[in-house]
Amino acid sequence: MSTKILSKSEGFYDVYDRRPGTDKDTTHYCPGCGHGILHKLIAEALTDFGVKDNAIIISPVGCSVFAYYYFSAGNLQAAHGRAPAVATGVKRSLPESIVISYQGDGDLAAIGGNEILHAANRGEAISVFFVNNAIYGMTGGQMAPTTLIGQKTTTTPYGRTVANEGYPIKMSEIIASLTAPVYVERVMMADTKSISNTRRAVRKAIKNQVEKKGFSFVEVLSTCPTGWKMTAPQAEEWIKTTLAQHFPLGVLKDISGDVEPLNLDHHLLPTDRIGKAINLPEADADQPKFVIPDTVNEEIKISGFGGQGVLSLGVWLSEFGMREGLNVSWIPSYGPEMRGGTAHCHVKLANRPIGSPLVVHPTILVATNRPSLEKFEKEVIPGGKIFWDNSLMDITPSRTDIIRYPVPATEIANQLGNTKTANVVMLGVITGVSEFLDENIVRRTLPQIFKKKHLLDINMQAFNKGLEVAASLKRIA
Amino acid sequence: MERQLIKGNEAIVKGAILAGCRAYYGYPITPASEIAQAAALYMPLVGGTFLQAESEIAAINMVYGASGTGQRVMTASSSPGISLKQEGISYIAGAELPCVIVDVMRGGPGLGNIAPEQSDYHQMVKGGGHGNYKNIVLAPNSAQEMCDLTMLAFELSDKYRNPAVVLADGFIGQMMEPVVFPKPVTEFPEKKWAIRGTVGDKRNLISSIELDPDDLERHNRKLQQKYAIISQTEVRFQEYELEDAEYILVAFGIVSRLVQSAVDTLREDGVKVGMLRPITLMPFPTLPIEKYAANERVKFFSVFELNNGQMVEDVRLAVNGKKPVKFYGRMGGNVPTIQELVDQVKKQMREL
Ligand SMILES: Cc1ncc(C[n+]2csc(CCOP(=O)(O)OP(=O)(O)O)c2C)c(N)n1
Ligand code: SF4
């Protein structure tokens, strides 16, 4: 093949001093192999566009795994097929760099099919060079997804068949069918003229990235004399007469002239503004002292249908407890317990550190549907409290060694005009009859939970109603 | 300090951002999805990258790429997704790249279920992918530690150029507790090896390939040396009621919270029992366990896990036959009650 038209550019090392062994002047590729030529075309383009020092090459697993011997550029060697994902990580971190994903047909079209498809579909602003030599070179001439029907390889010794292996895959056509890619072209390297044409395509793919145009993809039909068991001239001829017939050359997509440059910049937030951005709590300077006993040890289970706000009620109780200075934990029903549309949560509030966050023997059970009351009533400790929504069930706790709090929470909520406030009614009752909750903390915190004024108003009403219920229940008790 | 009631999974993301992490790549999976969701919420607000990858394989390779540029980067998943990441983790360990990987473990094998298990101990602590490598593995047992150990994971992974894992379970991930968040980290180690697309670093190379057996052996020896140093200097563990303990319960993660309660209950019954909780699983607290094993007072070790007995192997190695090592495990997402643990310890005492 005519390599005369190629000279070493500054993007290419003069002496391959990273190459092990004594030979530092020739590449490790077989004579007549296309890889070395494509390397030089890429290096030349990087040099000519003035970006050789900003270039980062992602090399694949395949014969070109050692691309770093040659390119005078930063190099990340990727796992088999993953170069586009690695390139994504690099480009997103360094939007100003020129990121090249270089892959063979096994790497890109077989094992890495998913990575290339999605990098292309996201329109990553990288340049992909896809060396299609219709075979696995590195591992000894096995079939590639691009191997032609009838082509003999070491794993298709009788020739590839449609019945067994299917048709050769046309990656450029697939990539070009996506919306995001800006430039997709298939070229070949079989003689001086076609190499010149490849040079043009390579330059365009790199220029696109320099101009922040988006995803560019160049498929290069390339020789593998060793894998094909041919001489170099035979291999060049075979590309022209056979391979290029199955993989039509030409531009499959080019919208690079029509698209605006991408805005890839990150604006890192100054350190002093991070806390606010990630919603860290600000000190509440005039937080009052709350009146709670020294020996709080509440274990609360709240259970009902999904949508009744039982999980939220648990979170609120934990939040109030925390603001009172208690140790708290909240954990939702989760895993095997999450069945049949019921939900429950475990809440612990205590002065001492909390070991297990799970509530096995509740001091308080809040049941807002019948199955919950039936299921958990027996778990409550003797002397514990059971709150149940008696507007939603016709049963009452059968135990006599517990304190009973029937609360028509849903009925009250409906009267207020919003069923969803039932859990706040319940909250009011719990607050009214429990020593561990200071009414003031609830009043102070509700505005932070219900940020919209009309929601806050109705929920304050619900809370007050709950307190009234608590007062009347206390009188009965 | 102001406390915030927050889910463990979300505390991880805030901790990561405070530690200077500005890139997250991941794929959703229960019970780790809140991590991706919180990262999606906060990363753009601090000028970072959040990307939902096409798979866990892609995600870990994006991490590889981002880490190669010197950026603090993380991914998170749960057991089946972690299995997929193992190839990438092996490459990251081989190329000596820092990164943080969060595993919110769930029930397995296969699709298993979404309930908490600790059955990824082997695949995270012992390697998981191919090759002679180890991850640094930290095991939080509270929402506070989800934040703190994530921050520590970033520090250690940079310090040793090694992947660091936060090994949590579905329970700690889902649980809400008060967390005090520290100040953002402002000083970061210099990464001369990183590739930043400038003249100064263009000869840098991120790679795990070493064709020559001698070179690869040298590289492997260097890795083993690194793990040895980590084992000498980075061991962290918690001792609970061990001063006079005759029976030592060993547990990590959420189980240690249950065991702590069981210790309290047993102590009320006058049983001299305590707990040793490994906070770092790699490096494993071998020396402290050895020390207790040599103590005449100690009658046995009893290991509690949500798996088929994985960490118990490391406890046995440390005890080295000096004392009996008992094991009790639950699987499938079942979590023992405190009473169950108490009964087990009493049964083990009777069997002695
Ligand atoms: C996960 C994995 N599977 C398989 C291999 C073995 N392998 C190395 S290169 C290769 C195929 C390379 O073929 P191609 O991508 O066409 O590149 P070429 O060598 O032809 O340039 C394979 C299968 C590997 N390194 N990793
Ligand atoms: S095996 Fe094929 S692809 Fe690999 S170096 Fe030789 S000719 Fe090139």
mmCIF file of N, CA and C and ligand atoms in Angstrom, chain A residues 35 61-64 80 104-108 111 131 133 135-139 144, chain B residues 87 91, ligand 1:
data_model
loop_
_atom_site.group_PDB
_atom_site.id
_atom_site.type_symbol
_atom_site.label_atom_id
_atom_site.label_comp_id
_atom_site.label_asym_id
_atom_site.label_seq_id
_atom_site.Cartn_x
_atom_site.Cartn_y
_atom_site.Cartn_z
ATOM 1 N N HIS A 35 -4.173 -0.246 10.386
ATOM 2 C CA HIS A 35 -4.177 0.529 11.635
ATOM 3 C C HIS A 35 -3.152 1.666 11.641
ATOM 4 N N VAL A 61 -9.584 -2.622 23.035
ATOM 5 C CA VAL A 61 -8.933 -3.926 23.061
ATOM 6 C C VAL A 61 -9.032 -4.473 21.645
ATOM 7 N N GLY A 62 -7.916 -4.849 21.105
ATOM 8 C CA GLY A 62 -7.796 -5.253 19.717
ATOM 9 C C GLY A 62 -6.366 -4.954 19.322
ATOM 10 N N CYS A 63 -6.067 -5.076 18.066
ATOM 11 C CA CYS A 63 -4.669 -4.852 17.658
ATOM 12 C C CYS A 63 -4.198 -3.446 18.002
ATOM 13 N N SER A 64 -5.098 -2.495 18.074
ATOM 14 C CA SER A 64 -4.678 -1.113 18.343
ATOM 15 C C SER A 64 -4.647 -0.780 19.832
ATOM 16 N N HIS A 80 -12.630 -4.000 26.681
ATOM 17 C CA HIS A 80 -13.120 -4.396 25.357
ATOM 18 C C HIS A 80 -14.534 -3.862 25.101
ATOM 19 N N GLY A 104 -12.041 -1.274 16.926
ATOM 20 C CA GLY A 104 -12.160 -2.274 15.870
ATOM 21 C C GLY A 104 -13.587 -2.766 15.759
ATOM 22 N N ASP A 105 -13.813 -3.722 14.847
ATOM 23 C CA ASP A 105 -15.196 -4.148 14.618
ATOM 24 C C ASP A 105 -15.708 -5.102 15.688
ATOM 25 N N GLY A 106 -14.804 -5.900 16.265
ATOM 26 C CA GLY A 106 -15.246 -6.727 17.382
ATOM 27 C C GLY A 106 -15.579 -5.825 18.555
ATOM 28 N N ASP A 107 -14.687 -4.885 18.792
ATOM 29 C CA ASP A 107 -14.807 -3.981 19.927
ATOM 30 C C ASP A 107 -16.077 -3.122 19.831
ATOM 31 N N LEU A 108 -16.298 -2.550 18.666
ATOM 32 C CA LEU A 108 -17.390 -1.580 18.534
ATOM 33 C C LEU A 108 -18.731 -2.237 18.196
ATOM 34 N N ILE A 111 -19.073 -6.648 21.145
ATOM 35 C CA ILE A 111 -19.140 -6.540 22.608
ATOM 36 C C ILE A 111 -19.515 -5.133 23.064
ATOM 37 N N VAL A 131 -12.540 0.958 12.858
ATOM 38 C CA VAL A 131 -11.755 0.191 11.890
ATOM 39 C C VAL A 131 -12.474 -1.122 11.606
ATOM 40 N N ASN A 133 -12.297 -4.292 9.689
ATOM 41 C CA ASN A 133 -11.488 -5.192 8.862
ATOM 42 C C ASN A 133 -12.140 -6.568 8.767
ATOM 43 N N ILE A 135 -12.890 -8.814 10.650
ATOM 44 C CA ILE A 135 -12.302 -9.967 11.349
ATOM 45 C C ILE A 135 -11.750 -9.527 12.701
ATOM 46 N N TYR A 136 -11.564 -10.488 13.588
ATOM 47 C CA TYR A 136 -10.861 -10.205 14.844
ATOM 48 C C TYR A 136 -9.379 -10.419 14.586
ATOM 49 N N GLY A 137 -8.624 -9.336 14.500
ATOM 50 C CA GLY A 137 -7.202 -9.459 14.231
ATOM 51 C C GLY A 137 -6.444 -9.992 15.427
ATOM 52 N N MET A 138 -6.601 -9.350 16.549
ATOM 53 C CA MET A 138 -5.731 -9.609 17.686
ATOM 54 C C MET A 138 -5.799 -11.049 18.195
ATOM 55 N N THR A 139 -7.007 -11.579 18.197
ATOM 56 C CA THR A 139 -7.166 -12.896 18.819
ATOM 57 C C THR A 139 -6.976 -14.045 17.838
ATOM 58 N N ALA A 144 -15.959 -11.641 12.876
ATOM 59 C CA ALA A 144 -16.430 -10.371 13.434
ATOM 60 C C ALA A 144 -17.896 -10.208 13.036
ATOM 61 N N GLU B 87 -16.148 -6.091 35.855
ATOM 62 C CA GLU B 87 -15.106 -5.975 34.830
ATOM 63 C C GLU B 87 -14.426 -4.606 34.940
ATOM 64 N N TYR B 91 -10.501 -3.267 35.954
ATOM 65 C CA TYR B 91 -9.673 -2.355 35.145
ATOM 66 C C TYR B 91 -9.254 -1.126 35.954
HETATM 67 C C1 LIG C 1 -14.052 -9.154 27.699
HETATM 68 C C2 LIG C 1 -13.110 -9.611 26.651
HETATM 69 N N1 LIG C 1 -13.509 -10.583 25.809
HETATM 70 C C3 LIG C 1 -12.645 -11.031 24.852
HETATM 71 C C4 LIG C 1 -11.395 -10.504 24.739
HETATM 72 C C5 LIG C 1 -10.459 -11.038 23.691
HETATM 73 N N2 LIG C 1 -10.287 -10.161 22.555
HETATM 74 C C6 LIG C 1 -9.269 -9.311 22.475
HETATM 75 S S1 LIG C 1 -9.261 -8.415 21.076
HETATM 76 C C7 LIG C 1 -10.668 -9.169 20.518
HETATM 77 C C8 LIG C 1 -11.250 -8.847 19.203
HETATM 78 C C9 LIG C 1 -10.560 -7.756 18.528
HETATM 79 O O1 LIG C 1 -11.090 -7.585 17.254
HETATM 80 P P1 LIG C 1 -11.382 -6.161 16.672
HETATM 81 O O2 LIG C 1 -12.138 -5.352 17.642
HETATM 82 O O3 LIG C 1 -12.018 -6.366 15.357
HETATM 83 O O4 LIG C 1 -9.960 -5.466 16.541
HETATM 84 P P2 LIG C 1 -8.714 -5.848 15.630
HETATM 85 O O5 LIG C 1 -7.835 -6.689 16.498
HETATM 86 O O6 LIG C 1 -9.226 -6.566 14.434
HETATM 87 O O7 LIG C 1 -8.113 -4.540 15.317
HETATM 88 C C10 LIG C 1 -11.106 -10.098 21.447
HETATM 89 C C11 LIG C 1 -12.287 -10.943 21.257
HETATM 90 C C12 LIG C 1 -11.029 -9.498 25.667
HETATM 91 N N3 LIG C 1 -9.832 -8.911 25.653
HETATM 92 N N4 LIG C 1 -11.904 -9.064 26.597
#
